[in-house]
């Protein structure tokens, strides 16, 4: 099984935009957004992806993840099967030490929310936090995209 190990943080300013070496537009929906088992359809720029995620461990740091690239046409068709609500965001990639932080700036009903994630090889792996990182929200389900789809940031 593929294991995803990541930590998630709120972002305090927009300096990450100047430091980003790449960015992409992401629109995603969920065929299933049940807690502990999600099936996501994502369109990232002109590519499609189907992702299945399992339940997080107790700390919220690690969970099963399977992802497969699919055609843009397949992704567009699968989006029609998704639950109500959509996640719309721009993802910025920012290097910090040996790691890359994925900084997501959300739009629509999640406008104003900016979250950074870093993927790790182990839960206790050390990493250099960029200066724009604020509070850690790893394991806080309110910041899961599948939760934001149903309970947008603007309604908190």
CSV table of C-alpha atoms in Angstrom, one decimal:
chain,number,residue,atom,x,y,z
A,1,UNK,CA,0.0,0.0,0.0
A,2,UNK,CA,1.1,3.5,-0.8
A,3,UNK,CA,1.3,5.6,2.3
A,4,UNK,CA,1.0,9.4,2.3
A,5,UNK,CA,2.8,11.2,5.2
A,6,UNK,CA,2.2,14.9,5.3
A,7,UNK,CA,2.0,17.9,7.7
A,8,UNK,CA,-0.3,20.8,7.1
A,9,UNK,CA,0.0,24.5,8.1
A,10,UNK,CA,-1.8,27.7,7.8
A,11,UNK,CA,0.0,30.4,5.8
A,12,UNK,CA,0.4,34.0,7.2
A,13,UNK,CA,1.3,36.1,4.1
A,14,UNK,CA,1.5,35.8,0.3
A,15,UNK,CA,5.3,35.9,0.1
A,16,UNK,CA,5.2,32.2,-1.1
A,17,UNK,CA,4.0,33.5,-4.5
A,18,UNK,CA,7.4,35.2,-5.2
A,19,UNK,CA,9.2,32.1,-4.0
A,20,UNK,CA,7.2,29.5,-6.0
A,21,UNK,CA,9.0,27.8,-8.8
A,22,UNK,CA,5.8,26.4,-10.3
A,23,UNK,CA,2.0,26.8,-10.0
A,24,UNK,CA,-1.1,25.1,-11.3
A,25,UNK,CA,-4.8,25.5,-11.2
A,26,UNK,CA,-6.8,22.6,-9.6
A,27,UNK,CA,-10.5,21.8,-9.6
A,28,UNK,CA,-11.6,18.8,-7.8
A,29,UNK,CA,-14.8,17.0,-6.7
A,30,UNK,CA,-15.6,13.9,-4.6
A,31,UNK,CA,-17.4,10.8,-5.8
A,32,UNK,CA,-17.3,9.7,-2.1
A,33,UNK,CA,-16.3,12.0,0.8
A,34,UNK,CA,-17.1,9.7,3.7
A,35,UNK,CA,-14.7,10.1,6.6
A,36,UNK,CA,-11.9,7.6,6.3
A,37,UNK,CA,-12.5,6.8,2.6
A,38,UNK,CA,-12.6,9.3,-0.1
A,39,UNK,CA,-12.6,9.0,-3.9
A,40,UNK,CA,-11.5,12.2,-5.5
A,41,UNK,CA,-11.6,13.4,-9.1
A,42,UNK,CA,-9.1,16.1,-9.9
A,43,UNK,CA,-8.3,18.3,-13.0
A,44,UNK,CA,-4.9,19.9,-12.7
A,45,UNK,CA,-4.3,22.2,-15.6
A,46,UNK,CA,-5.1,19.9,-18.5
A,47,UNK,CA,-4.6,16.5,-16.8
A,48,UNK,CA,-7.0,14.3,-14.9
A,49,UNK,CA,-6.5,12.2,-11.8
A,50,UNK,CA,-8.5,9.7,-9.8
A,51,UNK,CA,-7.4,9.4,-6.1
A,52,UNK,CA,-8.5,7.1,-3.3
A,53,UNK,CA,-7.6,7.9,0.3
A,54,UNK,CA,-8.1,5.9,3.4
A,55,UNK,CA,-8.5,6.9,7.0
A,56,UNK,CA,-5.8,9.0,8.7
A,57,UNK,CA,-3.8,7.6,11.6
A,58,UNK,CA,-4.4,9.0,15.1
A,59,UNK,CA,-2.1,12.0,14.6
A,60,UNK,CA,-3.6,12.8,11.2
A,61,UNK,CA,-0.2,12.6,9.6
A,62,UNK,CA,-0.3,9.4,7.6
A,63,UNK,CA,-2.9,7.6,5.5
A,64,UNK,CA,-3.3,5.2,2.5
A,65,UNK,CA,-3.3,7.0,-0.9
A,66,UNK,CA,-3.7,5.6,-4.4
A,67,UNK,CA,-3.6,7.9,-7.4
A,68,UNK,CA,-3.8,7.3,-11.1
A,69,UNK,CA,-3.6,9.7,-14.0
A,70,UNK,CA,-6.6,9.6,-16.3
A,71,UNK,CA,-7.5,11.5,-19.4
A,72,UNK,CA,-8.9,15.0,-19.2
A,73,UNK,CA,-12.1,13.7,-20.9
A,74,UNK,CA,-12.5,10.9,-18.3
A,75,UNK,CA,-12.0,13.4,-15.4
A,76,UNK,CA,-14.6,15.7,-16.9
A,77,UNK,CA,-17.1,12.9,-17.2
A,78,UNK,CA,-16.4,11.6,-13.6
A,79,UNK,CA,-16.8,15.2,-12.3
A,80,UNK,CA,-20.5,14.8,-13.3
A,81,UNK,CA,-20.8,12.0,-10.8
A,82,UNK,CA,-19.4,14.0,-7.9
A,83,UNK,CA,-21.2,15.0,-4.8
A,84,UNK,CA,-22.3,18.7,-4.6
A,85,UNK,CA,-19.6,21.2,-4.0
A,86,UNK,CA,-16.2,21.7,-5.7
A,87,UNK,CA,-12.7,22.7,-4.6
A,88,UNK,CA,-11.1,25.4,-6.7
A,89,UNK,CA,-7.5,26.4,-5.9
A,90,UNK,CA,-4.1,27.4,-7.2
A,91,UNK,CA,-1.2,25.3,-6.0
A,92,UNK,CA,2.2,26.9,-5.7
A,93,UNK,CA,5.3,24.8,-5.2
A,94,UNK,CA,8.0,26.3,-3.0
A,95,UNK,CA,11.3,24.7,-2.1
A,96,UNK,CA,12.5,24.8,1.6
A,97,UNK,CA,15.6,23.0,2.4
A,98,UNK,CA,15.3,19.4,1.0
A,99,UNK,CA,11.5,19.6,0.8
A,100,UNK,CA,8.9,21.1,-1.4
A,101,UNK,CA,5.9,22.8,0.2
A,102,UNK,CA,2.6,22.7,-1.7
A,103,UNK,CA,0.8,26.0,-1.0
A,104,UNK,CA,-2.9,26.0,-1.9
A,105,UNK,CA,-4.8,29.3,-2.3
A,106,UNK,CA,-8.5,28.5,-2.3
A,107,UNK,CA,-11.3,30.3,-4.3
A,108,UNK,CA,-15.1,30.4,-4.3
A,109,UNK,CA,-16.6,29.6,-0.9
A,110,UNK,CA,-13.1,28.8,0.5
A,111,UNK,CA,-11.7,32.2,-0.5
A,112,UNK,CA,-9.2,33.6,2.0
A,113,UNK,CA,-7.9,30.2,3.1
A,114,UNK,CA,-4.3,29.4,2.3
A,115,UNK,CA,-2.8,26.1,3.4
A,116,UNK,CA,0.7,24.6,3.0
A,117,UNK,CA,1.5,20.9,3.0
A,118,UNK,CA,4.8,19.1,3.1
A,119,UNK,CA,5.1,15.4,2.2
A,120,UNK,CA,7.6,13.4,4.3
A,121,UNK,CA,9.2,9.9,4.2
A,122,UNK,CA,8.5,9.3,7.9
A,123,UNK,CA,6.4,10.9,10.6
A,124,UNK,CA,9.4,12.0,12.5
A,125,UNK,CA,11.4,13.4,9.6
A,126,UNK,CA,12.7,16.9,10.2
A,127,UNK,CA,12.2,19.7,7.7
A,128,UNK,CA,12.9,23.4,7.3
A,129,UNK,CA,9.8,25.5,7.8
A,130,UNK,CA,9.5,28.5,5.4
A,131,UNK,CA,9.0,31.9,6.9
A,132,UNK,CA,5.4,32.1,5.7
A,133,UNK,CA,4.3,29.1,7.8
A,134,UNK,CA,2.0,29.8,10.7
A,135,UNK,CA,-0.1,27.4,12.9
A,136,UNK,CA,0.1,23.7,12.3
A,137,UNK,CA,-3.3,22.1,11.4
A,138,UNK,CA,-2.2,18.5,10.7
A,139,UNK,CA,-5.1,16.2,11.7
A,140,UNK,CA,-7.7,19.0,11.9
A,141,UNK,CA,-10.4,17.6,9.7
A,142,UNK,CA,-11.8,21.1,9.0
A,143,UNK,CA,-8.8,21.6,6.6
A,144,UNK,CA,-9.3,18.4,4.6
A,145,UNK,CA,-10.5,19.3,1.1
A,146,UNK,CA,-13.3,16.7,1.4
A,147,UNK,CA,-14.5,18.7,4.5
A,148,UNK,CA,-14.1,22.1,2.9
A,149,UNK,CA,-16.3,20.9,0.0
A,150,UNK,CA,-19.2,20.4,2.4
A,151,UNK,CA,-18.3,23.0,5.0
A,152,UNK,CA,-16.6,25.9,3.2
A,153,UNK,CA,-14.2,28.2,5.0
A,154,UNK,CA,-16.5,31.2,4.5
A,155,UNK,CA,-19.2,29.6,6.7
A,156,UNK,CA,-17.0,29.0,9.7
